[in-house]
Short mmCIF file of C-alpha atoms in Angstrom, two decimals:
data_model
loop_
_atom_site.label_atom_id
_atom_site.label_comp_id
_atom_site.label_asym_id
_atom_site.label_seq_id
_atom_site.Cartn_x
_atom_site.Cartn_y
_atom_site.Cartn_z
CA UNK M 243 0.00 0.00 0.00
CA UNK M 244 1.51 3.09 -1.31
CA UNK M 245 -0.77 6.26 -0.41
CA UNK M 246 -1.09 9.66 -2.45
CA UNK M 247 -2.98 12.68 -0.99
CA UNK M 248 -3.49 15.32 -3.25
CA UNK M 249 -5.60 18.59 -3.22
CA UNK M 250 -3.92 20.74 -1.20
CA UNK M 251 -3.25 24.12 -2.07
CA UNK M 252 -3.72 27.91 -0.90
CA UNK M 253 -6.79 29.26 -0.15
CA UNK M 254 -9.01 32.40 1.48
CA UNK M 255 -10.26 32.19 4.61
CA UNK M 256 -13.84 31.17 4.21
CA UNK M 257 -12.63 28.82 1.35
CA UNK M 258 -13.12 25.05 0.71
CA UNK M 259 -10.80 23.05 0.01
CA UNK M 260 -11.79 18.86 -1.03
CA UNK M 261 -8.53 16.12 -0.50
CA UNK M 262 -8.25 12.42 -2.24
CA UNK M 263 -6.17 9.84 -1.23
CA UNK M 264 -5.85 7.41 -3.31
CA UNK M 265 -3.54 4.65 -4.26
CA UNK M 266 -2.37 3.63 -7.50
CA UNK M 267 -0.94 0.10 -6.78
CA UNK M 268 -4.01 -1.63 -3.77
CA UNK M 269 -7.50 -1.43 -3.57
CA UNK M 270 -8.14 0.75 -0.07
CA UNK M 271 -11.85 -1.16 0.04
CA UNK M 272 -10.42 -3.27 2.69
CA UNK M 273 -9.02 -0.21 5.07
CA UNK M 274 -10.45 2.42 7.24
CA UNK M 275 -8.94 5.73 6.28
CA UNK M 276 -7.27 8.60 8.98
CA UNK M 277 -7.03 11.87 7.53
CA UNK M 278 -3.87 13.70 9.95
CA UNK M 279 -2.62 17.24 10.12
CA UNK M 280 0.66 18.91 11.37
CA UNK M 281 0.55 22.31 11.63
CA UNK M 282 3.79 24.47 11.84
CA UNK M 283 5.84 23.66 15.45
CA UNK M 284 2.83 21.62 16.50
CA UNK M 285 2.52 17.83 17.02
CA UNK M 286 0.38 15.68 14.66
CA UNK M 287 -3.46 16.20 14.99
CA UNK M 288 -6.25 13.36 14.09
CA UNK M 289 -8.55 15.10 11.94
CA UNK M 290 -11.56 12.26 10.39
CA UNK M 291 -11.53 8.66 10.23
CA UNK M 292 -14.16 6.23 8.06
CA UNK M 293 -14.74 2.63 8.03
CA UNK M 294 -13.79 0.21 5.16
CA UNK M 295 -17.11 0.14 3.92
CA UNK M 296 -18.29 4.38 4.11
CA UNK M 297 -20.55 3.51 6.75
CA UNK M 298 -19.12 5.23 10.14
CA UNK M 299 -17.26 8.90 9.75
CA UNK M 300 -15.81 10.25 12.87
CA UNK M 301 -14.57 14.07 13.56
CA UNK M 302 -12.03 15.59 16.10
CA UNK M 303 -13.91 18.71 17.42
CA UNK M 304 -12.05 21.18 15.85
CA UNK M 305 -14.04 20.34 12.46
CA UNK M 306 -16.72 18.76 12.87
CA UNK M 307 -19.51 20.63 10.95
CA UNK M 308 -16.81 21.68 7.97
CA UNK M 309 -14.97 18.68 6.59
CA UNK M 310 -16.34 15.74 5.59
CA UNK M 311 -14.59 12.66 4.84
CA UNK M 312 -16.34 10.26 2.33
CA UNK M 313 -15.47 7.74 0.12
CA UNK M 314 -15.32 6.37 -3.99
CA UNK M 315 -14.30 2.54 -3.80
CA UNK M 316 -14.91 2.23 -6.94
CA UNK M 317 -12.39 5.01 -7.59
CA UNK M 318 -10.34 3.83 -4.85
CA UNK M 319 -10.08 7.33 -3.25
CA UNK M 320 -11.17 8.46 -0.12
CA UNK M 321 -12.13 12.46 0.40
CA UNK M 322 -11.72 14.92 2.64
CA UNK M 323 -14.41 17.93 1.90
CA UNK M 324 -12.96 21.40 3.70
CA UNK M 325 -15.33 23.68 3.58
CA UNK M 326 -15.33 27.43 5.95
CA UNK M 327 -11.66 27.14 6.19
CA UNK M 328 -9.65 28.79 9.24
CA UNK M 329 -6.11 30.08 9.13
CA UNK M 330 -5.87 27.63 11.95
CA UNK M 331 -6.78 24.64 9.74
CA UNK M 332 -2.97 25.52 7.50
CA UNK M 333 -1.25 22.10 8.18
CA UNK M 334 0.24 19.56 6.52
CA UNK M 335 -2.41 16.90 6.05
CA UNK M 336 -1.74 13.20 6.05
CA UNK M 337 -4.04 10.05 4.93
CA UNK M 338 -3.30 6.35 6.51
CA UNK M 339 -5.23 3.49 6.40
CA UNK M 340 -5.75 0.53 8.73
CA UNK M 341 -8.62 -2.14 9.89
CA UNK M 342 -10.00 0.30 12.15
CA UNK M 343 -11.22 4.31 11.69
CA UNK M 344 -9.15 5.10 14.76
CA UNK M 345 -7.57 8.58 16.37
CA UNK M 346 -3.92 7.37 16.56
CA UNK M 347 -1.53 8.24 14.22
CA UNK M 348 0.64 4.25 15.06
CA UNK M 349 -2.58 3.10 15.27
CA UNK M 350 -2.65 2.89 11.07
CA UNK M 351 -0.29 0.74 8.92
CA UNK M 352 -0.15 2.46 6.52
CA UNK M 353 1.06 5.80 5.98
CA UNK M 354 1.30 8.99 3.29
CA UNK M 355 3.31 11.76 2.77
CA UNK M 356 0.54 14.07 2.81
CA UNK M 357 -0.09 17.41 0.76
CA UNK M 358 0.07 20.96 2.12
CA UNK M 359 -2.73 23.47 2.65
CA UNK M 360 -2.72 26.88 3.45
CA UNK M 361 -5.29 28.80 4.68
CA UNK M 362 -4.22 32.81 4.14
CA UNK M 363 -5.63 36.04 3.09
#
């Protein structure tokens, strides 16, 4: 399992923003997918998580109501919908799958290398 986020960019406060991770070589129909973020001098932050199967979507606090994660098996991407963006929300963001839609970044087997957005006026 090789993982690609994409989608990142700079954008407007207010913005929206919407993330894939995909993955060219395995099907990601068998794994929950974590969506991470590291911010500038902070640690890594869980952001969403969602089952195998699209069924379950969980949200840290800090964006629940703006993102929503979602997913394409059939396009073997999972997304990551930013909407009402917050110069807070700049980060690097991360995806990682595993059996479980869990909040812990060792907690996943699999890991990307994750694709920058900036949130800016």
């Amino acid at each position: 399992v090789q993982l690609q986020a994409s989608g990142g960019g700079l954008v407007q406060p207010g913005g929206s923003l919407r993330l894939s991770c995909t993955d060219s070589g395995s099907s990601l129909a068998y794994y929950a997918i974590g969506w991470f973020r590291r911010a500038p001098g902070k640690g890594r932050e869980w952001v969403s998580a969602i089952s195998s199967s699209g069924g379950s979507q969980y949200y840290a606090y800090a964006v629940e109501g703006r993102f929503t994660i979602s997913r394409d098996n059939a396009k073997n991407t999972v997304y990551l919908q930013m909407n009402s963006l917050k110069p807070e929300d700049t980060a690097r963001y991360y995806c990682a799958a595993g059996d479980y839609p869990l909040e812990g970044w060792d907690q996943y087997d699999y890991r990307g290398q994750g694709t920058q957005v900036t949130v800016s006026s």
